[in-house]
mmCIF file of C-alpha atoms in Angstrom:
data_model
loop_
_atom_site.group_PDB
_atom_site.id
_atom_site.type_symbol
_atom_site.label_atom_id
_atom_site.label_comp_id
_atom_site.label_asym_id
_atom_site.label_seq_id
_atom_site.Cartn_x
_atom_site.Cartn_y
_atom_site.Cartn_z
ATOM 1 C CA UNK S 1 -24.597 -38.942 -39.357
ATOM 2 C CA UNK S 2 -26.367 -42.583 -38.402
ATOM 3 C CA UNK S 3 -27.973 -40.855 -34.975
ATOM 4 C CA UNK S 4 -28.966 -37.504 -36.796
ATOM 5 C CA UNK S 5 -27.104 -36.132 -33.796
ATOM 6 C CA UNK S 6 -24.748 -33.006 -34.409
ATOM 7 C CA UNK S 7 -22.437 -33.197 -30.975
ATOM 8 C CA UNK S 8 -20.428 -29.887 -30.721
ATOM 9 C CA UNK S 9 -17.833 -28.880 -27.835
ATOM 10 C CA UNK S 10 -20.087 -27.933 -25.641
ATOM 11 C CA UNK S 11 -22.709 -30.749 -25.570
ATOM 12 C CA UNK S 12 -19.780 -32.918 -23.603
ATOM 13 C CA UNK S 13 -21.344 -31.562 -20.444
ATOM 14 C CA UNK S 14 -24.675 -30.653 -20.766
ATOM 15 C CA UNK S 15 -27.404 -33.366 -20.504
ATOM 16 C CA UNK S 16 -29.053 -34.416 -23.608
ATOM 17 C CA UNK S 17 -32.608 -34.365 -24.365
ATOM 18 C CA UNK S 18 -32.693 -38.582 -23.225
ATOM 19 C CA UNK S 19 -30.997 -37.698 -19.884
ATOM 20 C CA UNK S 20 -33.115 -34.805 -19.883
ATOM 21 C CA UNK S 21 -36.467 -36.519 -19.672
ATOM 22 C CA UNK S 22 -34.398 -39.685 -17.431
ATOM 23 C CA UNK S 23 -34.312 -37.011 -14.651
ATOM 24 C CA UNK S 24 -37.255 -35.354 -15.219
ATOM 25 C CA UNK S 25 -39.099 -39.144 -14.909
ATOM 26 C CA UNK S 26 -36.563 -40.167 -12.136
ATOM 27 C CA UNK S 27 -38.098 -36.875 -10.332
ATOM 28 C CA UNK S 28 -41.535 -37.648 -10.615
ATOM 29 C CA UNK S 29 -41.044 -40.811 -9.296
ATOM 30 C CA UNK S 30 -40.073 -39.688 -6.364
ATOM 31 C CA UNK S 31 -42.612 -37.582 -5.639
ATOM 32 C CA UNK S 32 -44.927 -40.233 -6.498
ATOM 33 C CA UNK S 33 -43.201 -42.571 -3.627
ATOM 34 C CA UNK S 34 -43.212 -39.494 -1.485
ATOM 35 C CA UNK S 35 -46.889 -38.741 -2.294
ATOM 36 C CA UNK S 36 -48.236 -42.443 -1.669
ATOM 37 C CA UNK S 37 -46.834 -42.287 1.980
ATOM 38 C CA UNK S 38 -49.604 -39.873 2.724
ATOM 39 C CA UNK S 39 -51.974 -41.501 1.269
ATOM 40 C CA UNK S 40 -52.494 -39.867 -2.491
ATOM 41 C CA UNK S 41 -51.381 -41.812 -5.407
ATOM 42 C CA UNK S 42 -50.192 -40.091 -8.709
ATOM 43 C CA UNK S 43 -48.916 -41.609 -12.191
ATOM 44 C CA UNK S 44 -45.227 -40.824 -12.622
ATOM 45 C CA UNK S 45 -44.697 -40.705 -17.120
ATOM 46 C CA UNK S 46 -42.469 -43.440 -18.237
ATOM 47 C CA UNK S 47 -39.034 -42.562 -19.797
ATOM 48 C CA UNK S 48 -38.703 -41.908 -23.017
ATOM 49 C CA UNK S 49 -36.329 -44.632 -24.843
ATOM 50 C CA UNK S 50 -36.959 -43.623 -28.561
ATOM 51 C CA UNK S 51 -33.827 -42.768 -30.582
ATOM 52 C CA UNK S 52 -35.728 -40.013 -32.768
ATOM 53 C CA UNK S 53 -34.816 -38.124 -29.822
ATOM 54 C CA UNK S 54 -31.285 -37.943 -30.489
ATOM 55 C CA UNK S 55 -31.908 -36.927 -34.102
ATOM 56 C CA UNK S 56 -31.648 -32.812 -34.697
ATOM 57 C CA UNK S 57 -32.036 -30.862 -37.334
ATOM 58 C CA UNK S 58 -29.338 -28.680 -38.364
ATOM 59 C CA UNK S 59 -30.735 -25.579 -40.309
ATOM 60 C CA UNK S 60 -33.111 -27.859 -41.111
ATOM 61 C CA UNK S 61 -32.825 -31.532 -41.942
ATOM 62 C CA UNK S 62 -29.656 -32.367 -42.973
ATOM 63 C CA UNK S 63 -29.805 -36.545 -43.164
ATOM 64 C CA UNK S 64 -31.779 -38.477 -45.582
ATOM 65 C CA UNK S 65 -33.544 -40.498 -42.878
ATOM 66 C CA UNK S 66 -34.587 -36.981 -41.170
ATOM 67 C CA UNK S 67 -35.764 -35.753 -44.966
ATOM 68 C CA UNK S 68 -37.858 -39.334 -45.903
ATOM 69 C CA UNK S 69 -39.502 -39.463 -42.271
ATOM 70 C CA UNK S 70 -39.951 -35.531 -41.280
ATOM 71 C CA UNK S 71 -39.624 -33.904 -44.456
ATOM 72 C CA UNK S 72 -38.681 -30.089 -42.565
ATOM 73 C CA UNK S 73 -40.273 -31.000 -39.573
ATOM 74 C CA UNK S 74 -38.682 -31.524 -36.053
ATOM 75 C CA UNK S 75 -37.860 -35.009 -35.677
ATOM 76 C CA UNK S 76 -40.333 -36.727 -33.030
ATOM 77 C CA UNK S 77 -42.350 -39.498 -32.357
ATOM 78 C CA UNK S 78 -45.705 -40.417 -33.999
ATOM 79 C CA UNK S 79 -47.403 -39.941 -30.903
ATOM 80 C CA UNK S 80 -45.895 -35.971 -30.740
ATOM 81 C CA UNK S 81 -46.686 -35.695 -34.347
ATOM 82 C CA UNK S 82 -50.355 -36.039 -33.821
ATOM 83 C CA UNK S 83 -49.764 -33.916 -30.383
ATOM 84 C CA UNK S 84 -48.363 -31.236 -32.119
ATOM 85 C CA UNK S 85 -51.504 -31.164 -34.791
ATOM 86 C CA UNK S 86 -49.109 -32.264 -37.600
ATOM 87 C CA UNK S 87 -50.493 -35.833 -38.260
ATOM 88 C CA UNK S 88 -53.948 -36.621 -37.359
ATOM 89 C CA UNK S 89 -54.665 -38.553 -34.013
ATOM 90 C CA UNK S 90 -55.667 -42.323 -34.031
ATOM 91 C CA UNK S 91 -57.357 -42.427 -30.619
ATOM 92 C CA UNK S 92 -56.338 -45.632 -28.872
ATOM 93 C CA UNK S 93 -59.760 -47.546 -27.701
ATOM 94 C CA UNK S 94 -57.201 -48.533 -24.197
ATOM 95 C CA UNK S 95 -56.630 -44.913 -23.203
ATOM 96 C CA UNK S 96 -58.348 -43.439 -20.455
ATOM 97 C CA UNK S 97 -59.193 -40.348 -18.265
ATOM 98 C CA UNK S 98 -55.969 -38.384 -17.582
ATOM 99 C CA UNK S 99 -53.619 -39.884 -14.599
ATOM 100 C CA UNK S 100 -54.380 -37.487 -11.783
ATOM 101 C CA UNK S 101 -57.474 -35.780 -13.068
ATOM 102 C CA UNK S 102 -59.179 -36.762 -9.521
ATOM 103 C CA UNK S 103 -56.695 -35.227 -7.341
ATOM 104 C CA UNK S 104 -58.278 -32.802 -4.449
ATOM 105 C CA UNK S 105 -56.776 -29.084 -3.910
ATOM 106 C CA UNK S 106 -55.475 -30.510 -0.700
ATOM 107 C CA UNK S 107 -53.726 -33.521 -2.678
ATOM 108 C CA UNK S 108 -51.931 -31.459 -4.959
ATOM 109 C CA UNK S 109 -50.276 -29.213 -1.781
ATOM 110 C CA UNK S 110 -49.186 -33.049 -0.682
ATOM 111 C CA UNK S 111 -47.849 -33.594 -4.128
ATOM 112 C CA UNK S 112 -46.047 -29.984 -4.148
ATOM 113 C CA UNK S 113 -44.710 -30.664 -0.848
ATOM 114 C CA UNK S 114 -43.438 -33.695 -2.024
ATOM 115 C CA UNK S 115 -41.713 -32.372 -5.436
ATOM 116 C CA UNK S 116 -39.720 -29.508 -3.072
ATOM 117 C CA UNK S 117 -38.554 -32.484 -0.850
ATOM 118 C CA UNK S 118 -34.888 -33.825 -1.815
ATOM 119 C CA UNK S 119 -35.291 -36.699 -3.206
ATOM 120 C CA UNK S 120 -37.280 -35.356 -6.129
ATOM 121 C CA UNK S 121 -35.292 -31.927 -5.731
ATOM 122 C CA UNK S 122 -31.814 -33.272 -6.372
ATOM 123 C CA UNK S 123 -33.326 -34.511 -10.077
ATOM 124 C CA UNK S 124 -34.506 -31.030 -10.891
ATOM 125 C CA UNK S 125 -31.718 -29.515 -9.543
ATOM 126 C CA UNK S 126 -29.223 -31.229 -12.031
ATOM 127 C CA UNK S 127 -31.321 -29.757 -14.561
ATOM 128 C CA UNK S 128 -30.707 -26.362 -13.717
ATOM 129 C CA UNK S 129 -28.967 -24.252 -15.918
ATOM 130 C CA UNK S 130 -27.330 -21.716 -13.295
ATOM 131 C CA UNK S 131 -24.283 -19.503 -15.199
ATOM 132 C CA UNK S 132 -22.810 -17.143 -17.101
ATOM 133 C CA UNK S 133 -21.893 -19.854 -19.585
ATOM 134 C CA UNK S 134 -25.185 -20.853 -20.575
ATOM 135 C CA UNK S 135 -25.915 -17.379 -22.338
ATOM 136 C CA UNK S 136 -22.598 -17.027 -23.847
ATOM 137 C CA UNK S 137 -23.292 -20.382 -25.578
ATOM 138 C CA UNK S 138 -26.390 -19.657 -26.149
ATOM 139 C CA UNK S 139 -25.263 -16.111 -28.184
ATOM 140 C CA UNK S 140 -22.787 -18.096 -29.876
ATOM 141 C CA UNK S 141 -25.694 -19.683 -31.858
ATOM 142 C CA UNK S 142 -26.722 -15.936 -33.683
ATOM 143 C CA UNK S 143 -22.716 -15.688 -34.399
ATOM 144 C CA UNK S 144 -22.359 -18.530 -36.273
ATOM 145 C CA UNK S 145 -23.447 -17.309 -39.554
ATOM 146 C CA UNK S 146 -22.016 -13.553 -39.249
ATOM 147 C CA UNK S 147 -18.342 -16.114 -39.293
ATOM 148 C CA UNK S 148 -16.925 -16.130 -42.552
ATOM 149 C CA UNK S 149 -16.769 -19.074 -43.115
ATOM 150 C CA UNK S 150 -20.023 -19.803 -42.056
ATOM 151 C CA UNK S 151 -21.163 -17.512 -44.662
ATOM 152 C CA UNK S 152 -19.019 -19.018 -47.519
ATOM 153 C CA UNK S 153 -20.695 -22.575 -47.175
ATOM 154 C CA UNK S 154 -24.159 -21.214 -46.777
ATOM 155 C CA UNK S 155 -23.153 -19.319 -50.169
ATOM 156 C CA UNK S 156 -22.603 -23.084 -51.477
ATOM 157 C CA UNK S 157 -25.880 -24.400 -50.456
ATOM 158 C CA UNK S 158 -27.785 -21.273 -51.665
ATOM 159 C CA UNK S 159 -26.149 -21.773 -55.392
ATOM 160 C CA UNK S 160 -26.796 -25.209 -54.962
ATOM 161 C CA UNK S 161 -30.508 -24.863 -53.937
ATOM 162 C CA UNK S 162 -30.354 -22.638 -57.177
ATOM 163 C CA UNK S 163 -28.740 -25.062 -59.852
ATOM 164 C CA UNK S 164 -31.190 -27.616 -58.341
ATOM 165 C CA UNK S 165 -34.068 -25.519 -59.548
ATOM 166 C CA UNK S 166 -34.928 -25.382 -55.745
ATOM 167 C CA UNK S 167 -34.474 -21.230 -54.842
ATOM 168 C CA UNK S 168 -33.280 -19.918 -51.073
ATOM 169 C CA UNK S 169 -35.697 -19.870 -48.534
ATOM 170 C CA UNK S 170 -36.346 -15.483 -47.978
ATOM 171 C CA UNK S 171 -38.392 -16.328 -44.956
ATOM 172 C CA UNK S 172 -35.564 -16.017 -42.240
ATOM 173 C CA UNK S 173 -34.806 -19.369 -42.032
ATOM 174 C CA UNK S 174 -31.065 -20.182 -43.551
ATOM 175 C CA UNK S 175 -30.670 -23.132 -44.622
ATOM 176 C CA UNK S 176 -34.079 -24.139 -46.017
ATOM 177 C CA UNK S 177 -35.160 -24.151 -49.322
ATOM 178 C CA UNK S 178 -37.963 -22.084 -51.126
ATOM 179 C CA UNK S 179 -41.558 -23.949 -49.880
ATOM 180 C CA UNK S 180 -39.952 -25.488 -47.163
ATOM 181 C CA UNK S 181 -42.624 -25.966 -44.235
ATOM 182 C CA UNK S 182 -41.570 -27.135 -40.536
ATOM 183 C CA UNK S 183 -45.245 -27.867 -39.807
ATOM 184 C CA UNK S 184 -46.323 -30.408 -43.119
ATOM 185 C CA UNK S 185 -44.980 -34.057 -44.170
ATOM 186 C CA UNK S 186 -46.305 -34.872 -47.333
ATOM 187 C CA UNK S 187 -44.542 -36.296 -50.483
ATOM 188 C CA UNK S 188 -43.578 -33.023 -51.320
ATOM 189 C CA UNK S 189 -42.147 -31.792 -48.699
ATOM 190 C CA UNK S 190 -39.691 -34.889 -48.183
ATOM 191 C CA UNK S 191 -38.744 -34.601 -52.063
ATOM 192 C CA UNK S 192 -37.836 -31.360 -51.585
ATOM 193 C CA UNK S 193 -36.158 -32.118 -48.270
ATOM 194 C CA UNK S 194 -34.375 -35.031 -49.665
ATOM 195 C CA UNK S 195 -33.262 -32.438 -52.379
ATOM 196 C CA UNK S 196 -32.113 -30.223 -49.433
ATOM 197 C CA UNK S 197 -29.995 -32.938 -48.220
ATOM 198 C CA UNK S 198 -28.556 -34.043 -51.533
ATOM 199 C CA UNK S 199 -27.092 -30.033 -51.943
ATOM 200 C CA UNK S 200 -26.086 -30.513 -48.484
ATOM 201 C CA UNK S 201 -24.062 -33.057 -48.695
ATOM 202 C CA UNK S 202 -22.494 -31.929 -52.062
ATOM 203 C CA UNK S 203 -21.174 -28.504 -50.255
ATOM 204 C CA UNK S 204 -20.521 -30.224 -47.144
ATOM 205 C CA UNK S 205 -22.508 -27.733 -45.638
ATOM 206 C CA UNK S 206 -23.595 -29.354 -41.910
ATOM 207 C CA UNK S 207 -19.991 -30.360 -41.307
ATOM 208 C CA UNK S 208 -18.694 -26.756 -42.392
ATOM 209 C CA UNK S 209 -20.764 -24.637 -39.921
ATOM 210 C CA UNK S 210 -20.817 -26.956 -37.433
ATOM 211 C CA UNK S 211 -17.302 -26.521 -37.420
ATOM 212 C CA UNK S 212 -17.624 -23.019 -37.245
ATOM 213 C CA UNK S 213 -20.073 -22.952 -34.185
ATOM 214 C CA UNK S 214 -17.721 -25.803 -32.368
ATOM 215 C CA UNK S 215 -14.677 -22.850 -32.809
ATOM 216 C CA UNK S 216 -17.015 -20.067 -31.546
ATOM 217 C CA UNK S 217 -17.877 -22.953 -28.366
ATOM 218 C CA UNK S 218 -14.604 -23.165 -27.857
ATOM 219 C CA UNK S 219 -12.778 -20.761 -25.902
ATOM 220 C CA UNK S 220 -15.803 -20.498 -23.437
ATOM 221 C CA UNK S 221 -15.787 -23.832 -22.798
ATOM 222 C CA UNK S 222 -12.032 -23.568 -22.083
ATOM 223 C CA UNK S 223 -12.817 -20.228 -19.570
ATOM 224 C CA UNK S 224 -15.252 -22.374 -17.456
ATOM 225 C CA UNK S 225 -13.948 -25.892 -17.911
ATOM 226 C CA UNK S 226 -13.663 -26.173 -13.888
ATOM 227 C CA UNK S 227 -17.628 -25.015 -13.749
ATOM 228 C CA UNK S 228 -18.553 -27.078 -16.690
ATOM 229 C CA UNK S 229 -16.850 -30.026 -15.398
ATOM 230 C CA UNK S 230 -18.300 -29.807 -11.919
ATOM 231 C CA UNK S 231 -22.148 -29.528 -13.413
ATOM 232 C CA UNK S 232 -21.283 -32.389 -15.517
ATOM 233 C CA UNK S 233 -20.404 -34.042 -12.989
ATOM 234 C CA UNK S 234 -23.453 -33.068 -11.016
ATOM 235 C CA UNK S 235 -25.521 -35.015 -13.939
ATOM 236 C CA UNK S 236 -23.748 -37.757 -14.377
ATOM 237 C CA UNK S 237 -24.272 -38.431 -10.384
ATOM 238 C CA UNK S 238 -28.050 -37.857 -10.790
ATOM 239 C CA UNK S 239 -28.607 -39.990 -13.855
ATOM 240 C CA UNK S 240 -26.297 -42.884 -11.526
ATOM 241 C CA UNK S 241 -29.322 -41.776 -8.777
ATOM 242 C CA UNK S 242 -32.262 -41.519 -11.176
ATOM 243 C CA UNK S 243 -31.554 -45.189 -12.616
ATOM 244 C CA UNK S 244 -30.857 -47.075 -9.524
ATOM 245 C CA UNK S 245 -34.446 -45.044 -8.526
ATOM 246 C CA UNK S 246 -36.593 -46.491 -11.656
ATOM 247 C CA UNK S 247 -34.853 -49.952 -11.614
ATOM 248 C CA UNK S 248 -36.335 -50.293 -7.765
ATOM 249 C CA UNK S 249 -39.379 -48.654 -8.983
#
């Protein structure tokens, strides 16, 4: 509940989005090094250290920090806010052209070169989502609320959401409230997310079909433990790589 983060089963031995963008930086750093040997110099991104990242929303927001920050919108920094069209931009008077802009044709074939060489290959690599696993996980997300359980607490939230004078979303999204918009924050929409919470927590709901999902997880992360053990492994061995990479860098 404090991170916003809902860990299931699974999500033991996958990367998450932090390690995620760790490799993905660590990996353009070393193309970078790679690149500047031949002469061309490119501008690797810096990691990403902000802890909105950990925060998820769980048919929809589901934590009153997500609600008086996001309202029903995806968690994410103010700088992806205004990205993403949802807050307007403040240009900052220190920002320049684009890194890279001035690159030649024949610079970017060093720089391709470079990013299928392995030392920037091993970081993408890790990333790599090679297995049968991956799809049955990924199906188990459409079964959660055919379980019957599942069902019962969305029931809850629904008659909640009714009491409340709120309504059931009836555009496809479960979960949500009636008015609900994943693409506004205005004092609106975080009252009537903060409502969303508050029925929520009253039914429990997040905690219910979370539980659900993590028994549906289960028994296919029992079939390829060996697999799922070994890729985690991979990671963890990558991330060990991709810091000792940036720390020198």
């Amino acid at each position: 509940m404090k991170t916003g983060a809902v860990v299931l089963p699974a999500d033991r031995f996958t990367e998450t989005f932090l390690e995620m963008d760790l490799l993905a930086t660590a990996s353009s750093v070393a193309v970078g090094l790679c690149a500047a040997e031949k002469g061309v110099t490119v501008t690797p991104p810096q990691p990403l250290t902000d802890p909105v990242y950990v925060s998820e929303q769980y048919y929809g927001p589901w934590t009153q920090d997500q609600a008086e920050r996001f309202g029903f919108v995806k968690p994410m920094t103010q700088a992806d806010l205004a990205a993403n069209g949802i807050v307007a931009d403040t240009p900052d008077p220190d920002d320049q052209a684009p890194p890279d802009g001035d690159l030649t044709a024949a610079d970017w074939e060093i720089v391709d070169a470079c990013g299928a060489a392995p030392e920037s290959a091993r970081f993408d690599d890790a990333l790599r989502h090679v297995g049968p696993w991956y799809a049955e996980l990924e199906a188990v997300k459409d079964q959660v609320l055919d379980d019957a359980e599942a069902k019962g607490a969305l029931r809850d939230l629904e008659a909640c959401y009714e009491q409340a004078g709120l309504g059931a979303s009836s555009d496809g999204s479960p979960g949500w409230p009636r008015g609900a918009n994943g693409s506004v924050i205005d004092q609106q929409q975080i009252q009537l997310a903060l409502a969303s919470v508050e029925c929520k927590e009253q039914t429990d709901f997040t905690a219910r079909v979370a539980a659900v999902e993590a028994r549906l997880q289960a028994p296919i992360v029992v079939k390829y433990a060996d697999e799922l053990v070994q890729k985690r492994a991979e990671i963890d061995e990558a991330l060990t790589a991709a810091r000792a990479l940036l720390a020198d860098a």
